[in-house]
Coordinates of N, CA and C in Angstrom, one line a residue:
M1 N 6.3 -9.0 -36.1 CA 6.5 -10.3 -36.7 C 6.3 -10.2 -38.2
D2 N 6.9 -11.1 -38.9 CA 6.8 -11.2 -40.4 C 5.5 -11.8 -40.7
R3 N 4.4 -11.1 -40.9 CA 3.1 -11.6 -41.1 C 3.0 -12.6 -42.3
P4 N 3.5 -12.2 -43.5 CA 3.4 -13.1 -44.6 C 4.1 -14.4 -44.3
A5 N 5.3 -14.4 -43.7 CA 6.0 -15.6 -43.3 C 5.1 -16.5 -42.4
V6 N 4.5 -15.9 -41.4 CA 3.7 -16.6 -40.4 C 2.5 -17.3 -41.2
L7 N 1.9 -16.5 -42.0 CA 0.7 -17.0 -42.8 C 1.2 -18.2 -43.7
A8 N 2.3 -18.0 -44.3 CA 2.8 -19.1 -45.2 C 3.1 -20.4 -44.4
M9 N 3.7 -20.2 -43.2 CA 3.9 -21.4 -42.3 C 2.6 -22.0 -41.9
A10 N 1.6 -21.2 -41.6 CA 0.3 -21.7 -41.2 C -0.3 -22.5 -42.4
D11 N -0.1 -22.0 -43.6 CA -0.6 -22.7 -44.8 C 0.1 -24.1 -44.9
R12 N 1.3 -24.2 -44.6 CA 2.1 -25.5 -44.7 C 1.6 -26.5 -43.6
V13 N 1.4 -26.0 -42.4 CA 1.1 -26.9 -41.3 C -0.3 -27.1 -40.9
A14 N -1.2 -26.3 -41.3 CA -2.6 -26.4 -40.9 C -3.4 -27.3 -41.8
S15 N -4.4 -28.0 -41.2 CA -5.2 -28.9 -41.9 C -6.0 -28.1 -43.0
P16 N -6.5 -28.8 -44.0 CA -7.1 -28.1 -45.2 C -8.3 -27.2 -44.8
H17 N -9.0 -27.5 -43.8 CA -10.2 -26.7 -43.4 C -9.9 -25.8 -42.2
A18 N -8.7 -25.6 -41.9 CA -8.3 -24.8 -40.7 C -8.7 -23.3 -41.0
A19 N -8.9 -22.6 -39.9 CA -9.1 -21.2 -40.0 C -8.0 -20.5 -39.2
V20 N -7.6 -19.3 -39.6 CA -6.7 -18.4 -38.9 C -7.6 -17.4 -38.2
A21 N -7.3 -17.1 -37.0 CA -8.0 -16.1 -36.2 C -7.0 -15.0 -35.8
I22 N -7.4 -13.8 -36.1 CA -6.6 -12.6 -35.6 C -7.6 -11.8 -34.8
M23 N -7.3 -11.5 -33.6 CA -8.3 -10.9 -32.7 C -7.6 -9.9 -31.7
G24 N -8.4 -8.9 -31.3 CA -7.9 -8.0 -30.3 C -8.8 -6.9 -30.1
D25 N -8.5 -6.1 -29.1 CA -9.3 -4.9 -28.7 C -8.5 -3.7 -28.4
G26 N -7.2 -3.8 -28.9 CA -6.4 -2.6 -28.6 C -5.8 -2.7 -27.2
S27 N -5.5 -1.6 -26.6 CA -5.0 -1.5 -25.2 C -5.4 -0.2 -24.6
L28 N -5.0 -0.1 -23.4 CA -5.4 1.2 -22.7 C -4.7 2.4 -23.4
W29 N -3.6 2.1 -24.1 CA -2.9 3.1 -24.9 C -3.8 3.6 -26.1
T30 N -4.6 2.8 -26.7 CA -5.3 3.1 -27.9 C -6.8 3.5 -27.6
H31 N -7.3 3.1 -26.4 CA -8.7 3.5 -26.1 C -8.8 5.0 -25.9
Q32 N -10.0 5.5 -26.1 CA -10.2 7.0 -26.1 C -11.1 7.4 -25.0
A33 N -11.2 6.7 -23.9 CA -12.0 7.2 -22.8 C -11.2 8.4 -22.2
E34 N -11.9 9.3 -21.5 CA -11.3 10.5 -20.9 C -10.1 10.1 -20.0
W35 N -10.3 9.0 -19.2 CA -9.3 8.6 -18.3 C -8.1 8.0 -19.0
T36 N -8.3 7.2 -20.1 CA -7.2 6.6 -20.8 C -6.3 7.6 -21.5
V37 N -7.0 8.7 -22.0 CA -6.2 9.7 -22.7 C -5.4 10.5 -21.6
A38 N -5.9 10.7 -20.4 CA -5.2 11.4 -19.4 C -4.0 10.5 -18.9
L39 N -4.3 9.2 -18.8 CA -3.2 8.3 -18.4 C -2.1 8.2 -19.4
Q40 N -2.5 8.2 -20.7 CA -1.4 8.2 -21.7 C -0.6 9.5 -21.6
S41 N -1.2 10.6 -21.4 CA -0.5 11.8 -21.3 C 0.5 11.8 -20.1
L42 N 0.0 11.2 -19.0 CA 0.9 11.1 -17.8 C 2.1 10.2 -18.1
I43 N 1.9 9.1 -18.8 CA 3.0 8.2 -19.2 C 3.9 8.9 -20.1
Q44 N 3.4 9.7 -21.0 CA 4.3 10.4 -22.0 C 5.1 11.5 -21.2
S45 N 4.5 12.1 -20.2 CA 5.2 13.1 -19.4 C 6.4 12.5 -18.7
H46 N 6.4 11.2 -18.4 CA 7.5 10.6 -17.8 C 8.5 10.0 -18.8
L47 N 8.0 9.5 -20.0 CA 8.8 8.7 -20.9 C 9.0 9.3 -22.2
G48 N 8.4 10.4 -22.5 CA 8.5 11.1 -23.8 C 7.3 10.7 -24.7
A49 N 7.2 11.4 -25.8 CA 6.0 11.2 -26.7 C 5.8 9.9 -27.3
E50 N 7.0 9.2 -27.7 CA 6.9 8.0 -28.4 C 6.5 6.8 -27.5
R51 N 5.6 6.0 -28.0 CA 5.1 4.8 -27.3 C 6.2 3.8 -27.3
R52 N 6.5 3.3 -26.1 CA 7.5 2.2 -26.0 C 6.9 0.9 -26.4
A53 N 7.8 0.0 -26.9 CA 7.3 -1.3 -27.3 C 8.5 -2.3 -27.2
G54 N 8.2 -3.5 -26.9 CA 9.2 -4.5 -26.7 C 10.2 -4.1 -25.6
T55 N 11.4 -4.7 -25.6 CA 12.3 -4.4 -24.5 C 13.2 -3.3 -24.7
T56 N 13.4 -2.8 -26.0 CA 14.3 -1.7 -26.2 C 13.8 -0.7 -27.2
G57 N 12.7 -0.9 -27.8 CA 12.3 0.0 -28.9 C 11.1 0.8 -28.7
T58 N 10.6 1.5 -29.7 CA 9.4 2.2 -29.7 C 8.4 1.6 -30.7
Y59 N 7.1 1.9 -30.5 CA 6.1 1.3 -31.3 C 6.1 1.9 -32.7
R60 N 5.9 1.1 -33.7 CA 5.7 1.6 -35.1 C 4.4 1.1 -35.6
E61 N 3.6 1.9 -36.1 CA 2.3 1.5 -36.7 C 2.6 0.5 -37.8
P62 N 1.9 -0.6 -37.9 CA 2.1 -1.5 -39.0 C 1.9 -0.8 -40.3
G63 N 2.7 -1.2 -41.3 CA 2.5 -0.6 -42.6 C 1.3 -1.0 -43.4
R64 N 0.7 -2.1 -42.9 CA -0.5 -2.7 -43.6 C -1.5 -3.2 -42.6
R65 N -2.7 -3.3 -43.1 CA -3.8 -3.8 -42.2 C -3.7 -5.4 -42.3
Y66 N -4.1 -6.0 -41.2 CA -4.2 -7.5 -41.2 C -5.0 -8.0 -42.3
E67 N -6.1 -7.3 -42.7 CA -6.9 -7.8 -43.8 C -6.2 -7.9 -45.1
D68 N -5.3 -6.9 -45.3 CA -4.5 -6.9 -46.5 C -3.5 -8.1 -46.6
D69 N -2.9 -8.4 -45.4 CA -2.0 -9.5 -45.3 C -2.7 -10.8 -45.6
L70 N -3.9 -10.9 -45.0 CA -4.7 -12.1 -45.2 C -5.2 -12.3 -46.6
A71 N -5.6 -11.2 -47.3 CA -6.0 -11.2 -48.7 C -5.0 -11.7 -49.6
E72 N -3.7 -11.5 -49.3 CA -2.6 -12.0 -50.1 C -2.1 -13.3 -49.7
S73 N -2.7 -14.0 -48.8 CA -2.2 -15.3 -48.3 C -3.2 -16.4 -48.8
A74 N -2.8 -17.6 -48.4 CA -3.7 -18.7 -48.7 C -5.0 -18.6 -48.0
F75 N -5.1 -17.8 -46.9 CA -6.3 -17.6 -46.1 C -7.0 -16.3 -46.4
S76 N -7.4 -16.3 -47.7 CA -7.9 -15.0 -48.2 C -9.4 -14.8 -48.1
D77 N -10.1 -15.8 -47.6 CA -11.6 -15.7 -47.4 C -11.8 -15.2 -45.9
V78 N -12.0 -14.0 -45.8 CA -12.0 -13.3 -44.4 C -13.4 -12.9 -44.0
A79 N -13.7 -13.2 -42.8 CA -15.0 -12.7 -42.2 C -14.6 -11.9 -41.0
E80 N -15.1 -10.7 -40.8 CA -14.9 -9.9 -39.7 C -16.1 -9.9 -38.7
H81 N -15.8 -10.0 -37.4 CA -16.8 -10.0 -36.4 C -16.4 -9.0 -35.4
R82 N -17.3 -8.0 -35.1 CA -17.0 -7.0 -34.2 C -18.0 -7.1 -33.0
I83 N -17.4 -7.2 -31.8 CA -18.2 -7.4 -30.6 C -18.0 -6.3 -29.6
P84 N -19.0 -5.4 -29.5 CA -18.8 -4.3 -28.5 C -18.8 -4.8 -27.1
F85 N -18.0 -4.1 -26.2 CA -17.9 -4.6 -24.9 C -17.8 -3.3 -24.0
H86 N -18.2 -3.6 -22.7 CA -18.0 -2.6 -21.7 C -17.2 -3.2 -20.6
R87 N -16.0 -2.6 -20.3 CA -15.1 -3.2 -19.3 C -15.0 -2.2 -18.1
M88 N -15.0 -2.8 -16.9 CA -14.8 -1.9 -15.7 C -13.5 -2.3 -15.1
W89 N -12.8 -1.3 -14.7 CA -11.5 -1.4 -14.1 C -11.5 -0.7 -12.7
T90 N -10.7 -1.2 -11.8 CA -10.4 -0.4 -10.6 C -9.0 0.3 -10.8
P91 N -8.7 1.4 -10.1 CA -7.4 2.0 -10.3 C -6.3 0.9 -10.0
R92 N -6.5 0.1 -9.0 CA -5.5 -0.9 -8.7 C -5.3 -1.9 -9.9
S93 N -6.4 -2.3 -10.6 CA -6.2 -3.3 -11.7 C -5.5 -2.6 -12.9
V94 N -5.8 -1.3 -13.1 CA -5.1 -0.6 -14.1 C -3.6 -0.5 -13.9
L95 N -3.2 -0.2 -12.6 CA -1.8 -0.2 -12.3 C -1.1 -1.5 -12.5
G96 N -1.8 -2.6 -12.1 CA -1.3 -3.9 -12.4 C -1.2 -4.2 -13.9
Y97 N -2.2 -3.8 -14.6 CA -2.1 -4.0 -16.1 C -0.9 -3.3 -16.7
L98 N -0.7 -2.0 -16.3 CA 0.4 -1.2 -16.8 C 1.7 -1.9 -16.5
R99 N 1.9 -2.5 -15.4 CA 3.2 -3.1 -15.1 C 3.5 -4.3 -16.0
S100 N 2.4 -4.8 -16.7 CA 2.6 -6.0 -17.6 C 2.8 -5.5 -19.0
T101 N 2.7 -4.3 -19.3 CA 2.8 -3.8 -20.7 C 4.2 -3.4 -21.1
S102 N 4.5 -3.4 -22.4 CA 5.8 -2.9 -22.8 C 5.9 -1.4 -22.8
F103 N 4.7 -0.7 -22.8 CA 4.8 0.7 -22.9 C 4.8 1.4 -21.6
A104 N 4.6 0.7 -20.5 CA 4.6 1.3 -19.1 C 5.2 0.4 -18.1
R105 N 6.1 -0.5 -18.5 CA 6.6 -1.5 -17.5 C 7.5 -0.7 -16.5
P106 N 7.7 -1.2 -15.3 CA 8.4 -0.5 -14.3 C 9.8 0.0 -14.6
D107 N 10.6 -0.9 -15.3 CA 12.0 -0.5 -15.6 C 12.2 0.7 -16.5
L108 N 11.1 1.1 -17.1 CA 11.2 2.3 -18.0 C 11.3 3.6 -17.3
F109 N 10.8 3.6 -16.0 CA 10.7 4.8 -15.3 C 11.9 5.1 -14.3
A110 N 12.4 6.3 -14.3 CA 13.4 6.6 -13.4 C 12.9 6.5 -11.9
D111 N 11.6 6.9 -11.8 CA 11.0 6.8 -10.4 C 9.6 6.2 -10.6
H112 N 9.6 4.8 -10.7 CA 8.4 4.1 -10.9 C 7.4 4.3 -9.8
A113 N 7.8 4.3 -8.6 CA 6.9 4.5 -7.4 C 6.3 5.9 -7.5
G114 N 7.0 6.9 -7.9 CA 6.5 8.3 -8.1 C 5.4 8.3 -9.2
F115 N 5.7 7.6 -10.3 CA 4.8 7.5 -11.4 C 3.5 6.8 -11.0
E116 N 3.6 5.7 -10.3 CA 2.4 5.0 -9.8 C 1.6 5.8 -8.9
G117 N 2.2 6.6 -8.0 CA 1.5 7.5 -7.1 C 0.7 8.5 -7.9
Q118 N 1.3 9.1 -9.0 CA 0.6 10.1 -9.8 C -0.5 9.4 -10.6
A119 N -0.2 8.2 -11.1 CA -1.2 7.5 -11.9 C -2.4 7.1 -11.0
Q120 N -2.2 6.6 -9.8 CA -3.3 6.3 -8.9 C -4.1 7.5 -8.6
A121 N -3.5 8.6 -8.3 CA -4.3 9.9 -8.1 C -5.1 10.2 -9.3
L122 N -4.5 10.2 -10.5 CA -5.3 10.5 -11.7 C -6.4 9.5 -11.9
L123 N -6.2 8.2 -11.7 CA -7.3 7.2 -11.8 C -8.4 7.4 -10.8
L124 N -8.0 7.7 -9.6 CA -9.0 7.9 -8.5 C -9.9 9.2 -8.9
Q125 N -9.2 10.2 -9.5 CA -10.0 11.4 -9.9 C -11.0 11.1 -10.9
H126 N -10.7 10.2 -11.8 CA -11.6 9.8 -12.9 C -12.6 8.7 -12.6
A127 N -12.4 8.0 -11.5 CA -13.2 6.8 -11.2 C -14.6 7.3 -10.7
R128 N -15.6 6.6 -11.0 CA -16.9 6.9 -10.5 C -17.3 5.7 -9.6
D129 N -17.4 6.0 -8.3 CA -17.6 5.0 -7.3 C -16.5 4.0 -7.3
G130 N -15.3 4.4 -7.5 CA -14.1 3.5 -7.5 C -13.9 2.7 -8.8
V131 N -14.7 3.0 -9.8 CA -14.7 2.2 -11.1 C -14.4 3.1 -12.2
L132 N -13.5 2.6 -13.1 CA -13.2 3.3 -14.4 C -13.9 2.5 -15.5
H133 N -14.5 3.2 -16.4 CA -15.3 2.5 -17.4 C -14.6 2.6 -18.8
E134 N -14.7 1.6 -19.5 CA -14.0 1.6 -20.9 C -15.0 0.9 -21.8
D135 N -15.4 1.5 -22.9 CA -16.2 0.9 -24.0 C -15.3 0.7 -25.2
G136 N -15.4 -0.4 -25.8 CA -14.6 -0.8 -26.9 C -15.2 -1.8 -27.8
V137 N -14.4 -2.2 -28.8 CA -14.9 -3.3 -29.7 C -13.8 -4.3 -29.8
F138 N -14.2 -5.5 -29.6 CA -13.3 -6.7 -29.8 C -13.5 -7.2 -31.2
T139 N -12.4 -7.1 -32.0 CA -12.5 -7.5 -33.4 C -11.9 -8.9 -33.6
V140 N -12.6 -9.7 -34.3 CA -12.1 -11.1 -34.7 C -12.2 -11.2 -36.2
L141 N -11.0 -11.4 -36.8 CA -10.9 -11.8 -38.2 C -10.7 -13.3 -38.3
L142 N -11.7 -13.9 -39.0 CA -11.6 -15.4 -39.2 C -11.3 -15.6 -40.7
A143 N -10.2 -16.2 -41.0 CA -9.7 -16.3 -42.4 C -9.5 -17.8 -42.7
R144 N -10.1 -18.2 -43.9 CA -10.0 -19.5 -44.4 C -9.5 -19.5 -45.8
R145 N -9.1 -20.7 -46.2 CA -8.7 -20.8 -47.6 C -10.0 -20.8 -48.4
P146 N -10.0 -20.1 -49.6 CA -11.2 -20.1 -50.4 C -11.7 -21.5 -50.7
G147 N -13.0 -21.7 -50.6 CA -13.6 -22.9 -50.8 C -13.6 -23.9 -49.7
A148 N -12.9 -23.6 -48.6 CA -12.9 -24.5 -47.4 C -14.3 -24.5 -46.8
A149 N -14.6 -25.7 -46.3 CA -15.9 -25.9 -45.7 C -15.9 -25.1 -44.4
R150 N -17.1 -24.6 -44.0 CA -17.2 -23.9 -42.7 C -17.7 -24.7 -41.6

């Protein structure tokens, strides 16, 4: 998305004391648990090294940080909140999640059933008592116009 254009539009339509929130915790593609790294490698063995994104392309790292875009916008008063979390997955829930992503959706695979069989075996190998653990940080950037009441 064109971040500066979105922030300019938000400046035009938002109330004077509005805040912009940008938040996220990455994806299984970016987390670095042993099982997520192994799963990423399996996906790449089927689809190639580049991470898929959208319906036809590959993922490109943003050229700038969100904080930099906010600093140059009307919403330049930025507070960052980092919330550690522990998430538990089952192999089945991971497979369901993968089907919903642009980097591992079923139509990308020549043999999706074969991939899912391999992924399930890999996930079961890494699961402890049927559970896969993921530790991460959920980051929230709250941005306001300078001088806006909180």
